[in-house]
Coordinates of N, CA and C and ligand atoms in Angstrom, one line a residue:
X14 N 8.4 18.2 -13.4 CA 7.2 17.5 -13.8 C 7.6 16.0 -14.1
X15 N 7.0 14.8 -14.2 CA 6.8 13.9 -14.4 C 5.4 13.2 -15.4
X16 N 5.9 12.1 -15.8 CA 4.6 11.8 -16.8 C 4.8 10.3 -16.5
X17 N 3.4 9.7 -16.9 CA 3.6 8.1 -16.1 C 3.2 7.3 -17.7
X18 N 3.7 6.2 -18.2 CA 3.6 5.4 -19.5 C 3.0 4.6 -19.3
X19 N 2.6 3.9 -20.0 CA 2.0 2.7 -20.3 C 2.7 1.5 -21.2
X20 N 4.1 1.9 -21.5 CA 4.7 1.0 -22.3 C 5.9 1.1 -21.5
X21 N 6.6 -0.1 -22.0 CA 8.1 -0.6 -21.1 C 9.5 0.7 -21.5
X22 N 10.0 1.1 -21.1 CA 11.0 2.0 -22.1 C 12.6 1.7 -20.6
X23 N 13.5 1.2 -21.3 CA 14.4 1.3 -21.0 C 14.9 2.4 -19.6
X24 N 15.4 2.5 -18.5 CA 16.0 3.1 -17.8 C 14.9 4.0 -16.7
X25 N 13.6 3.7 -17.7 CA 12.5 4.2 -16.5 C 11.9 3.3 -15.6
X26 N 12.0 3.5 -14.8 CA 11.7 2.5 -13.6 C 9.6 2.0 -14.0
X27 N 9.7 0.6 -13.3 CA 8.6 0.4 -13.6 C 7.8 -0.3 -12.5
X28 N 6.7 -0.1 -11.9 CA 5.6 -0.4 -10.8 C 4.8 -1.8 -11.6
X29 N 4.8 -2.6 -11.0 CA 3.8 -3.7 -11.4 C 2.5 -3.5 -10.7
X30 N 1.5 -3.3 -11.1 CA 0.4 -3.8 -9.5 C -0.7 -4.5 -10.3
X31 N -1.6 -4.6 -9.2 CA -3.1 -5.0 -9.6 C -3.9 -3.5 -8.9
X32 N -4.8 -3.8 -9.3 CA -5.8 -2.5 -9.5 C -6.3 -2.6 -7.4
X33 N -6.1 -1.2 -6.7 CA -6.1 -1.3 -5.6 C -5.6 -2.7 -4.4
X34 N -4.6 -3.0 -5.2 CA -3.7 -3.9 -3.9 C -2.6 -3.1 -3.3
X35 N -2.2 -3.5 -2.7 CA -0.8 -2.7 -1.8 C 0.1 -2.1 -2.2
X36 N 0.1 -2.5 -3.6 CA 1.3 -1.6 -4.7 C 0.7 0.1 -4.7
X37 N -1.0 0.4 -4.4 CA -1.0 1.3 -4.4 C 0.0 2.4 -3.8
X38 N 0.3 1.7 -2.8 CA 1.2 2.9 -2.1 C 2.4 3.1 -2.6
X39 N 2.9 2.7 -3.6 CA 4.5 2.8 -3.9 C 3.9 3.7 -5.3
X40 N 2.9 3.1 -5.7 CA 2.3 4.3 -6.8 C 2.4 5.4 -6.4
X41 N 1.6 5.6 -5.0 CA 1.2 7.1 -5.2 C 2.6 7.9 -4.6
X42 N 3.6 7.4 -4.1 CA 5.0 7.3 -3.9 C 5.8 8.0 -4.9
X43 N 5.7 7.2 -6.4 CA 6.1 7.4 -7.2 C 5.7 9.0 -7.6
X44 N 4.3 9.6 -7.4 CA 3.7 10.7 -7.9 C 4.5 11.8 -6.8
X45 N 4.6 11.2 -5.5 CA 4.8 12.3 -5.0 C 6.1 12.9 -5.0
X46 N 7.7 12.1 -5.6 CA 8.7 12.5 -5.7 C 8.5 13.0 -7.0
X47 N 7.6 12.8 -8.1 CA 7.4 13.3 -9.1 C 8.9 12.8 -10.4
X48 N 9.1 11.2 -9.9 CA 10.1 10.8 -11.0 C 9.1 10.4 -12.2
X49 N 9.7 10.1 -13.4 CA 9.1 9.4 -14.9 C 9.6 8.1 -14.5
X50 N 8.0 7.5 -14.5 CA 7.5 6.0 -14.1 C 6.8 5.3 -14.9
X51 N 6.5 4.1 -15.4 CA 5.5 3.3 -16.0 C 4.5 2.2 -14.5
X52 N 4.1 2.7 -14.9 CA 3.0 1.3 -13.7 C 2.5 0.9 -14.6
X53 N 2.3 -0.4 -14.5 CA 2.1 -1.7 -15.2 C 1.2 -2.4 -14.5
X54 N -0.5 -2.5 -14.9 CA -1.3 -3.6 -14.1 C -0.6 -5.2 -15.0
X55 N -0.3 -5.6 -13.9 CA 0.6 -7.3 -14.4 C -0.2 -8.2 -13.5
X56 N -1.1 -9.4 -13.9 CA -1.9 -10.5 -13.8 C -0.9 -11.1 -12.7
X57 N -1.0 -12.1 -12.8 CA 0.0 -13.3 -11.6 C 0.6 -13.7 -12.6
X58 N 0.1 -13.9 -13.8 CA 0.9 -14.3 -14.9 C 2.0 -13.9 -16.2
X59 N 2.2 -12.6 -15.1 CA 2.7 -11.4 -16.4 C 4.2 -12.1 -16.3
X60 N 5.0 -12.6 -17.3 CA 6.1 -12.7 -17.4 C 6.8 -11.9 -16.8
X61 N 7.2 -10.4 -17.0 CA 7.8 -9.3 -16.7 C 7.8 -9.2 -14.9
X62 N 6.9 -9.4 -14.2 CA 6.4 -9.6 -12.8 C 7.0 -10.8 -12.6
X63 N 6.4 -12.2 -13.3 CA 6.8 -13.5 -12.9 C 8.7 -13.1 -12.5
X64 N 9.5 -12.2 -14.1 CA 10.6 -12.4 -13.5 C 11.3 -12.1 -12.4
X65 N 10.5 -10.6 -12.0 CA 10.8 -10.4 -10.6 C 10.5 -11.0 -9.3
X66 N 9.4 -11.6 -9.6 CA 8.9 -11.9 -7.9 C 8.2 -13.1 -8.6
X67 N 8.8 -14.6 -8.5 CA 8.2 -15.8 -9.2 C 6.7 -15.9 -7.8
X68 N 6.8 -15.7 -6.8 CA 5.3 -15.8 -6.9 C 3.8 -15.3 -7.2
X69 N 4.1 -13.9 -8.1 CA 3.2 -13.6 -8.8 C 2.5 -12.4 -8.2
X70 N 3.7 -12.0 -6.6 CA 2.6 -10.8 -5.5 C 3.2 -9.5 -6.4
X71 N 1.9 -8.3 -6.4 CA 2.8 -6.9 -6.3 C 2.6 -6.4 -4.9
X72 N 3.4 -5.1 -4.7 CA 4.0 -4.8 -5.5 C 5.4 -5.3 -5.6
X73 N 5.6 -5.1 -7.4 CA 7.0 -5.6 -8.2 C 7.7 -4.4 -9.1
X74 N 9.0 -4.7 -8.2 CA 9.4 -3.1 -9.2 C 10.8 -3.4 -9.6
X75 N 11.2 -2.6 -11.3 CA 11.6 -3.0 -12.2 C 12.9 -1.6 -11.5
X76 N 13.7 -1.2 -11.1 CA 14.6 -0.1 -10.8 C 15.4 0.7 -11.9
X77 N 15.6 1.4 -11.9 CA 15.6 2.5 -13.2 C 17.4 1.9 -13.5
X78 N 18.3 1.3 -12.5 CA 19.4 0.6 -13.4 C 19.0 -1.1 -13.3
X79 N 18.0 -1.2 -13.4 CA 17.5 -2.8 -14.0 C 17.3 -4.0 -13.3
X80 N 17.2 -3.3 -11.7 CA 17.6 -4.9 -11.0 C 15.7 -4.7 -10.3
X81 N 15.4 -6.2 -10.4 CA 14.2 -6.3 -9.3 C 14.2 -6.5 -8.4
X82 N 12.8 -5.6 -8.0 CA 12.9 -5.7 -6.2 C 11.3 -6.0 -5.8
X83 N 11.1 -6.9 -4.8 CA 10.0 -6.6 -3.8 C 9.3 -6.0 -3.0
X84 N 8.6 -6.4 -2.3 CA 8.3 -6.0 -1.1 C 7.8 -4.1 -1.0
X85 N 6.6 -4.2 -0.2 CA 6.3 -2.5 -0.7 C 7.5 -1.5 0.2
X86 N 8.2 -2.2 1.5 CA 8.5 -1.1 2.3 C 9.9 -1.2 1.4
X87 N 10.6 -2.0 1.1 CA 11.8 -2.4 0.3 C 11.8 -0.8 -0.8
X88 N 10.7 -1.4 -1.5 CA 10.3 -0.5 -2.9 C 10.4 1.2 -2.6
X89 N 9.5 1.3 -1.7 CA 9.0 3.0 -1.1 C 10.0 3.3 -0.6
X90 N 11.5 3.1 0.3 CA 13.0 3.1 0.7 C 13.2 3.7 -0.4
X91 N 13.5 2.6 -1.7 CA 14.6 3.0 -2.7 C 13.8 4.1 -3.6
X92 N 12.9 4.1 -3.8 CA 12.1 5.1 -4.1 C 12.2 6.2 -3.4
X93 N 12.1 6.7 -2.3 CA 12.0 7.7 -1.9 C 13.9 8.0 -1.7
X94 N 14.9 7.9 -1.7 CA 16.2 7.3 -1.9 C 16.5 7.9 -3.1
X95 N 16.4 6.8 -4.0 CA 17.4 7.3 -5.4 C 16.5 8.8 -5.6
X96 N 15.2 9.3 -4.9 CA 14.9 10.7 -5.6 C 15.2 11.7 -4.4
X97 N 16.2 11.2 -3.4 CA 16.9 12.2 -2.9 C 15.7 12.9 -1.8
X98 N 14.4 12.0 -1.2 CA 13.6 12.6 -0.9 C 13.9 11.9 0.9
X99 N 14.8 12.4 1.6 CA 14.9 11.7 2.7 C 13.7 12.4 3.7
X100 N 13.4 13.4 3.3 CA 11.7 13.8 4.4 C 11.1 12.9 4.2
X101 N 10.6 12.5 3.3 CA 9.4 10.9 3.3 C 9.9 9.9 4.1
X102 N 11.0 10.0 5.0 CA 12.0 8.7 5.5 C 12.2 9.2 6.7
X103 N 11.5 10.4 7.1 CA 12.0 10.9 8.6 C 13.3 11.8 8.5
X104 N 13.4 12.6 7.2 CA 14.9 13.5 7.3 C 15.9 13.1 7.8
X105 N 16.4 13.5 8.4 CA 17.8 13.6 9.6 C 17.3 13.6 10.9
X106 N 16.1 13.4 11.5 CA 15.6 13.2 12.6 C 15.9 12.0 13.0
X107 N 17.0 11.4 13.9 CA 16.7 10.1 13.9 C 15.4 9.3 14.3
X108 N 14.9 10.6 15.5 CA 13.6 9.8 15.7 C 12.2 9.4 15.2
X109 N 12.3 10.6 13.9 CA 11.6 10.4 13.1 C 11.4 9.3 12.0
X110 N 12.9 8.9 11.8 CA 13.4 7.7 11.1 C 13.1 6.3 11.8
X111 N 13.1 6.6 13.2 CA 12.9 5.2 14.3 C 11.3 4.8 13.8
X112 N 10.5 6.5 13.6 CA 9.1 6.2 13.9 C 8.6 5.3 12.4
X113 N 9.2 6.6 11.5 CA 9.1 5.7 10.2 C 8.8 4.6 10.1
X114 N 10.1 3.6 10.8 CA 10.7 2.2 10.6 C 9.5 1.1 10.9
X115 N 9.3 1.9 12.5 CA 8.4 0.8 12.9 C 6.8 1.4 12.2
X116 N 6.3 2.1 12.2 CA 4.7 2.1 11.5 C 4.8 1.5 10.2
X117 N 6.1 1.7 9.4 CA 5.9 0.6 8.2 C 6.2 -1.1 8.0
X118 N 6.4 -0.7 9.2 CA 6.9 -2.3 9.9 C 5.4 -2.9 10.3
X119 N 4.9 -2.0 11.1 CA 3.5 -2.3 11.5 C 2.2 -2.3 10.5
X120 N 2.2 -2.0 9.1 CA 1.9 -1.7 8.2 C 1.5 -2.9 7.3
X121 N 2.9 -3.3 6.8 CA 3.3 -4.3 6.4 C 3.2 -5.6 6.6
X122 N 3.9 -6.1 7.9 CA 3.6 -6.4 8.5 C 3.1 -7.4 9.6
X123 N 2.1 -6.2 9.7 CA 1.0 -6.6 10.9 C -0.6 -6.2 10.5
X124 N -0.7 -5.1 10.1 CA -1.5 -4.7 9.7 C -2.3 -5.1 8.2
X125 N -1.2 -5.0 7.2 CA -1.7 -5.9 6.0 C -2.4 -7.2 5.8
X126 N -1.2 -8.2 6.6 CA -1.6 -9.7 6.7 C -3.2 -9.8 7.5
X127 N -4.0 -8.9 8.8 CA -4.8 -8.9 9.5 C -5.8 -9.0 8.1
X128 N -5.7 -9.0 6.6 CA -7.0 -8.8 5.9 C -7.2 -9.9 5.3
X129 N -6.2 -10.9 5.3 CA -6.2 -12.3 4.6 C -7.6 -13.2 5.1
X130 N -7.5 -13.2 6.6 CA -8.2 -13.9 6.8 C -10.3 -13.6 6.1
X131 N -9.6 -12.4 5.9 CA -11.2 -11.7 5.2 C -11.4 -11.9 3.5
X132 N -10.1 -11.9 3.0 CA -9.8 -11.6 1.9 C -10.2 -13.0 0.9
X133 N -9.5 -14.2 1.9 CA -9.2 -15.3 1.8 C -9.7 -16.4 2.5
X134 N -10.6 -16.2 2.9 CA -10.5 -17.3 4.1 C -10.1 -18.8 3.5
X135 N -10.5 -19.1 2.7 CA -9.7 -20.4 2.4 C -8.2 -20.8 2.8
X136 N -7.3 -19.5 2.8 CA -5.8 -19.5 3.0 C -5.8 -20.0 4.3
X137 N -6.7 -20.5 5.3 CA -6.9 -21.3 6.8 C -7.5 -22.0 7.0
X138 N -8.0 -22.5 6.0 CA -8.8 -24.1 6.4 C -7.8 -24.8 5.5
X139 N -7.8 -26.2 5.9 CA -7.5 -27.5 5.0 C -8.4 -27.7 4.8
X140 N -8.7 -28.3 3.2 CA -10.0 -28.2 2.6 C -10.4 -27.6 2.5
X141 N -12.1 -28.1 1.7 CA -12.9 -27.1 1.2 C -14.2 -27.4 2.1
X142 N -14.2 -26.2 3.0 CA -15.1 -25.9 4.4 C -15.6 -24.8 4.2
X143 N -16.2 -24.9 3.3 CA -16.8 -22.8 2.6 C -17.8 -22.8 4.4
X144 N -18.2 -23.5 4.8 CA -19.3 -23.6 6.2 C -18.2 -22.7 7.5
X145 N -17.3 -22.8 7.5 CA -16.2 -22.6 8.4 C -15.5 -21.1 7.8
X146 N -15.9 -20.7 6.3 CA -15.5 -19.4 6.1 C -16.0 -18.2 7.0
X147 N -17.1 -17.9 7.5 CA -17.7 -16.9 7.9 C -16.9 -16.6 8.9
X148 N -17.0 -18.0 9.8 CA -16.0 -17.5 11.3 C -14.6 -16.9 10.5
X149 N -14.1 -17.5 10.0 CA -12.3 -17.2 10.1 C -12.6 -15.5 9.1
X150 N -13.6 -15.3 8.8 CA -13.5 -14.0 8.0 C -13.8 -13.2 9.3
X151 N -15.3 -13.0 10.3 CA -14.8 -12.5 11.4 C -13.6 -12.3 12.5
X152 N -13.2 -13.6 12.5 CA -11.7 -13.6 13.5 C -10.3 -12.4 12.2
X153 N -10.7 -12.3 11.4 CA -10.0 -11.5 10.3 C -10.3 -9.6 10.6
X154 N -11.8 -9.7 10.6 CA -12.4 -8.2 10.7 C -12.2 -8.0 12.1
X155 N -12.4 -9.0 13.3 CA -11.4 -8.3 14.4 C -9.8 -8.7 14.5
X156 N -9.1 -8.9 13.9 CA -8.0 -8.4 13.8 C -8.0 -6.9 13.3
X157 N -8.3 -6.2 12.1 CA -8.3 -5.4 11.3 C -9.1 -4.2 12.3
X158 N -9.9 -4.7 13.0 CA -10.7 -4.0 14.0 C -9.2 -2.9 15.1
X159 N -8.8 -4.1 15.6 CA -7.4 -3.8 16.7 C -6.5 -2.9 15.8
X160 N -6.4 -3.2 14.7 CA -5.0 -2.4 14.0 C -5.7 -1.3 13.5
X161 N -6.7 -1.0 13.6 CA -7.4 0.3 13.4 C -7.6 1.1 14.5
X162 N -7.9 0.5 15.8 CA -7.9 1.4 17.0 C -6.6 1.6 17.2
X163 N -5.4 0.9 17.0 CA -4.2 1.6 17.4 C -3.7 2.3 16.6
X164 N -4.2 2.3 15.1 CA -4.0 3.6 13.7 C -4.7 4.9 14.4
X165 N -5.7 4.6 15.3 CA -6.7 5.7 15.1 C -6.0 6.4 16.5
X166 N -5.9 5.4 17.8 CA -5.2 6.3 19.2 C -3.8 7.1 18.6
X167 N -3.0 6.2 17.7 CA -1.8 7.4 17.1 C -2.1 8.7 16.7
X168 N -3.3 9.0 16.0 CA -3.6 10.0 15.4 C -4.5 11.0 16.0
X169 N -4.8 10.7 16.5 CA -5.2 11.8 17.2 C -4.2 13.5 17.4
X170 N -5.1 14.1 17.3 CA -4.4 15.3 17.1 C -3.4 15.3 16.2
X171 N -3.1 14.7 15.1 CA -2.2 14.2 14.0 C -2.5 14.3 13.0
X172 N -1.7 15.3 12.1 CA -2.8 15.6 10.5 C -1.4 14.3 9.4
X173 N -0.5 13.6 9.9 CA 0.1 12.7 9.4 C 1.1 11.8 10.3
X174 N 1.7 10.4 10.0 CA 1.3 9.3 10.6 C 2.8 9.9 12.1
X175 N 3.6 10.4 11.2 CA 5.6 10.9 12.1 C 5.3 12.0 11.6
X176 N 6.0 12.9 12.6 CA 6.3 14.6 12.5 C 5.0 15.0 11.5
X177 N 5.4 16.6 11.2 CA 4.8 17.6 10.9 C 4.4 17.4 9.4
X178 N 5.1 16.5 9.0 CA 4.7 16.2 7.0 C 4.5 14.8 6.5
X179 N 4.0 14.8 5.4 CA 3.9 13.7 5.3 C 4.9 12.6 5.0
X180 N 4.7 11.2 5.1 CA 6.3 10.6 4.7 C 5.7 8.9 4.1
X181 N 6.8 8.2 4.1 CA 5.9 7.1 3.0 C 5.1 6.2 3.7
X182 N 5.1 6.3 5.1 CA 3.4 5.6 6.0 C 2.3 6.2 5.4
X183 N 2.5 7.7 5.4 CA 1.0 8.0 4.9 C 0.2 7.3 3.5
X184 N 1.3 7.3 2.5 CA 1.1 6.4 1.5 C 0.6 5.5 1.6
X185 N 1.4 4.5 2.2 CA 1.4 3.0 2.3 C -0.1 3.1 3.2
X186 N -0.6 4.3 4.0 CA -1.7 4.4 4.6 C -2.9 4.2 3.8
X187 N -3.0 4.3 2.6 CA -4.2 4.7 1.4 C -4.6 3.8 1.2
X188 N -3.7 2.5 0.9 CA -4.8 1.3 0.5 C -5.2 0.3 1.7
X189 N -4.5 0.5 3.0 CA -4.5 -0.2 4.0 C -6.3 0.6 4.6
X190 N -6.3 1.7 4.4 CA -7.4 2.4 5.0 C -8.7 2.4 3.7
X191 N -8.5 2.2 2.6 CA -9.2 1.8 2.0 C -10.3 0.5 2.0
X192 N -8.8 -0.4 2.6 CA -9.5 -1.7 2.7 C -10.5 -1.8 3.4
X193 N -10.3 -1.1 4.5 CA -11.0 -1.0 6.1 C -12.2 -0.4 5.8
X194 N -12.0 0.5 4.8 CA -13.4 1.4 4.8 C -14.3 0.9 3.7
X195 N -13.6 -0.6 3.4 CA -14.9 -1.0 2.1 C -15.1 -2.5 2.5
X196 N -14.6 -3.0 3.5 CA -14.6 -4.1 3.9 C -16.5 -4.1 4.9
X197 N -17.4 -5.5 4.8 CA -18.5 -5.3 5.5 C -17.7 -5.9 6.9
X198 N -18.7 -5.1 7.8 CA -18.4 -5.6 9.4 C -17.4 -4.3 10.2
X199 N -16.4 -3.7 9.9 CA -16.2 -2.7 10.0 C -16.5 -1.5 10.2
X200 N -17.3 -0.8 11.1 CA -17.7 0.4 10.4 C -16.4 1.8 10.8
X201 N -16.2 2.0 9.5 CA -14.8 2.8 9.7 C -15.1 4.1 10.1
X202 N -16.3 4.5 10.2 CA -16.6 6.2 10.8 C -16.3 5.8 12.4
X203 N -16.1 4.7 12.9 CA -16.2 5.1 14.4 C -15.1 5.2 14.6
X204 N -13.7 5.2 13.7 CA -12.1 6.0 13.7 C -12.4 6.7 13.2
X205 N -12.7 8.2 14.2 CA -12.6 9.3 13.9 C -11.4 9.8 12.6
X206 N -10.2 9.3 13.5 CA -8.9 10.3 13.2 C -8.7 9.7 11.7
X207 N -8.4 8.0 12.0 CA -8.3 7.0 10.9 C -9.0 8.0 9.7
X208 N -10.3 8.0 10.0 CA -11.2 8.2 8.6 C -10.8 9.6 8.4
X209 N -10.6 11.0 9.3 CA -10.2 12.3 9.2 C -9.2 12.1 8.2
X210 N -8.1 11.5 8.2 CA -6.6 11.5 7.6 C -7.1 10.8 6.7
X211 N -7.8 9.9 6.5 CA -8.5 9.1 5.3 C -8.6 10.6 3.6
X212 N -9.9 10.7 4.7 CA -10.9 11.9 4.1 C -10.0 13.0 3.1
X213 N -9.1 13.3 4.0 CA -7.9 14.5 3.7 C -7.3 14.1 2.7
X214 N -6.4 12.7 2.5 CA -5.3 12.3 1.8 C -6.4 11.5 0.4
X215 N -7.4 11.5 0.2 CA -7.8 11.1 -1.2 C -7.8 12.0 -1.9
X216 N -8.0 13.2 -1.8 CA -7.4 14.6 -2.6 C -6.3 15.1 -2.3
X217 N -5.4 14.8 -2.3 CA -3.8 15.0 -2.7 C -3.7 14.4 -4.5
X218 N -3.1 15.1 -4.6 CA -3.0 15.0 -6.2 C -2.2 13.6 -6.8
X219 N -1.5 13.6 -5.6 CA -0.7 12.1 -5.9 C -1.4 10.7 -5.8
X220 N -2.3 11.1 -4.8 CA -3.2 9.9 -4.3 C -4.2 9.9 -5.6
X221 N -4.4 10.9 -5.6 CA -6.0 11.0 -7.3 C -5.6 10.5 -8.1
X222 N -3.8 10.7 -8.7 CA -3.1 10.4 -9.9 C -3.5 8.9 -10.0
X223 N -2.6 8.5 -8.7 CA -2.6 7.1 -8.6 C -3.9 6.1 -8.8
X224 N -4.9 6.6 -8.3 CA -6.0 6.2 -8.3 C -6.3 5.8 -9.9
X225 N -6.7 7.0 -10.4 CA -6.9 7.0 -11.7 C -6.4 6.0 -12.5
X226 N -5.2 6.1 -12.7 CA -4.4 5.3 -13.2 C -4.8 4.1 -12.7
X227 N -5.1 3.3 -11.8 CA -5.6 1.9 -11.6 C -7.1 1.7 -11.4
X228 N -7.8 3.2 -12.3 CA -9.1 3.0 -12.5 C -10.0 2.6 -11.1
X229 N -9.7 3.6 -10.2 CA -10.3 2.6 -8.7 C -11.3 3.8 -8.1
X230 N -11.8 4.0 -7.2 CA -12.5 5.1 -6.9 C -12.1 4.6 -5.1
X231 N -11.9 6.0 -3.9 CA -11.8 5.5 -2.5 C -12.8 5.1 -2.4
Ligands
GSH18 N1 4.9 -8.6 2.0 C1 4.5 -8.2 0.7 C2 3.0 -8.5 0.5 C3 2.6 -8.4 -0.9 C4 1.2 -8.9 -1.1 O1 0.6 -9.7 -0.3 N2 0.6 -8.5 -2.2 C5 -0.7 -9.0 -2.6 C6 -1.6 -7.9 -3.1 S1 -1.9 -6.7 -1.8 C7 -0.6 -10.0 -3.6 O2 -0.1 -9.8 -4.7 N3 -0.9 -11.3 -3.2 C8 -0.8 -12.4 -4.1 C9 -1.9 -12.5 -5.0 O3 -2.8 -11.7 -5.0 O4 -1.9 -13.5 -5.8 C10 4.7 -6.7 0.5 O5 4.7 -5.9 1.4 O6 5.0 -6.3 -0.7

């Protein structure tokens, strides 16, 4: 069993996030090896975050012998790692490990970055051209568009992302598929599979936990 805190305690590892950003997936990560964790919603301003990652992104994670780390695929590695959980990593399959590599590669990425331009559009103009946001938010939703038909042709016939179980793509899958399915201009029912594996993985107990905990609904 496992129990998740809300206060800092020595030697237990700690999750920084914001409430549905990409740290989701190392949360629900956390639930599924079932180690004793604190996740910590940390501002851009949280000291404790600032000291790990000075520019202020989660996810930020605090490692159970003290040192900080970045980056979600970084994080979900040593995570699924120090709990001895090498199936979430492709077992001993090398090929499974190859597959791993690259979908969190593609994830991360390729797929993550495709939501900036929606997210943000300012992050591509010089200046302040709010008239010029609309386009750079569509050239955004078709990006996100492409990285969802090639999420959706993988899955097909596929109840998870490599082999027969699940592993930490599917994770890292929850908030990336979330985005997609609450973003306007998208309509995410026309990925069958995408939204099938969607559907499925919000009731997993780890995914619910996690949820909860950052107060979010799919
Ligand atoms: N490459 C980083 C990306 C992290 C990232 O972009 N995090 C976002 C939230 S999903 C963030 O905190 N952005 C900065 C901000 O919101 O101020 C990773 O995979 O961890």
């Amino acid at each position: 069993m496992h129990s998740e805190r809300n206060h800092q305690e020595a030697t237990v590892p700690t999750l920084y996030y914001r409430p549905g950003a990409c740290a989701l997936a190392p949360h629900i990560l956390l639930h599924w090896v079932g180690v004793e964790h604190v996740a910590k919603r940390a501002e851009r301003n949280d000291h404790e975050l600032l000291a790990i990652n000075p520019s202020g992104a989660v996810p930020a994670f605090r490692t159970a012998d003290g040192h900080g780390l970045t980056q979600a695929a970084a994080i979900m590695q040593h995570i699924a790692r120090r709990a001895g959980r090498e199936d979430l990593l492709g077992a001993d399959d090398p090929t499974a490990q190859d597959e791993v590599a690259v979908w969190l590669s593609f994830f991360t990425g390729d797929f993550h970055p495709s939501f900036w331009p929606y997210f943000a559009p300012r992050m591509y103009i010089s200046g302040s051209v709010e008239e010029q946001y609309p386009a750079v938010k569509r050239a955004g939703i078709k990006l996100v568009q492409s990285g969802l038909a090639k999420i959706d042709a993988h899955l097909a016939g596929r109840e998870t992302f490599v082999g027969g179980s699940k592993t930490v793509v599917d994770a890292y899958s929850v908030p990336m598929l979330r985005w997609a399915k609450n973003i306007d201009g998208v309509d995410f029912t026309a990925y069958a599979n995408a939204a099938r594996l969607y559907e499925t993985i919000i009731s997993d107990p780890g995914v619910v936990a996690a949820m909860k905990h950052q107060g979010i609904e799919p």
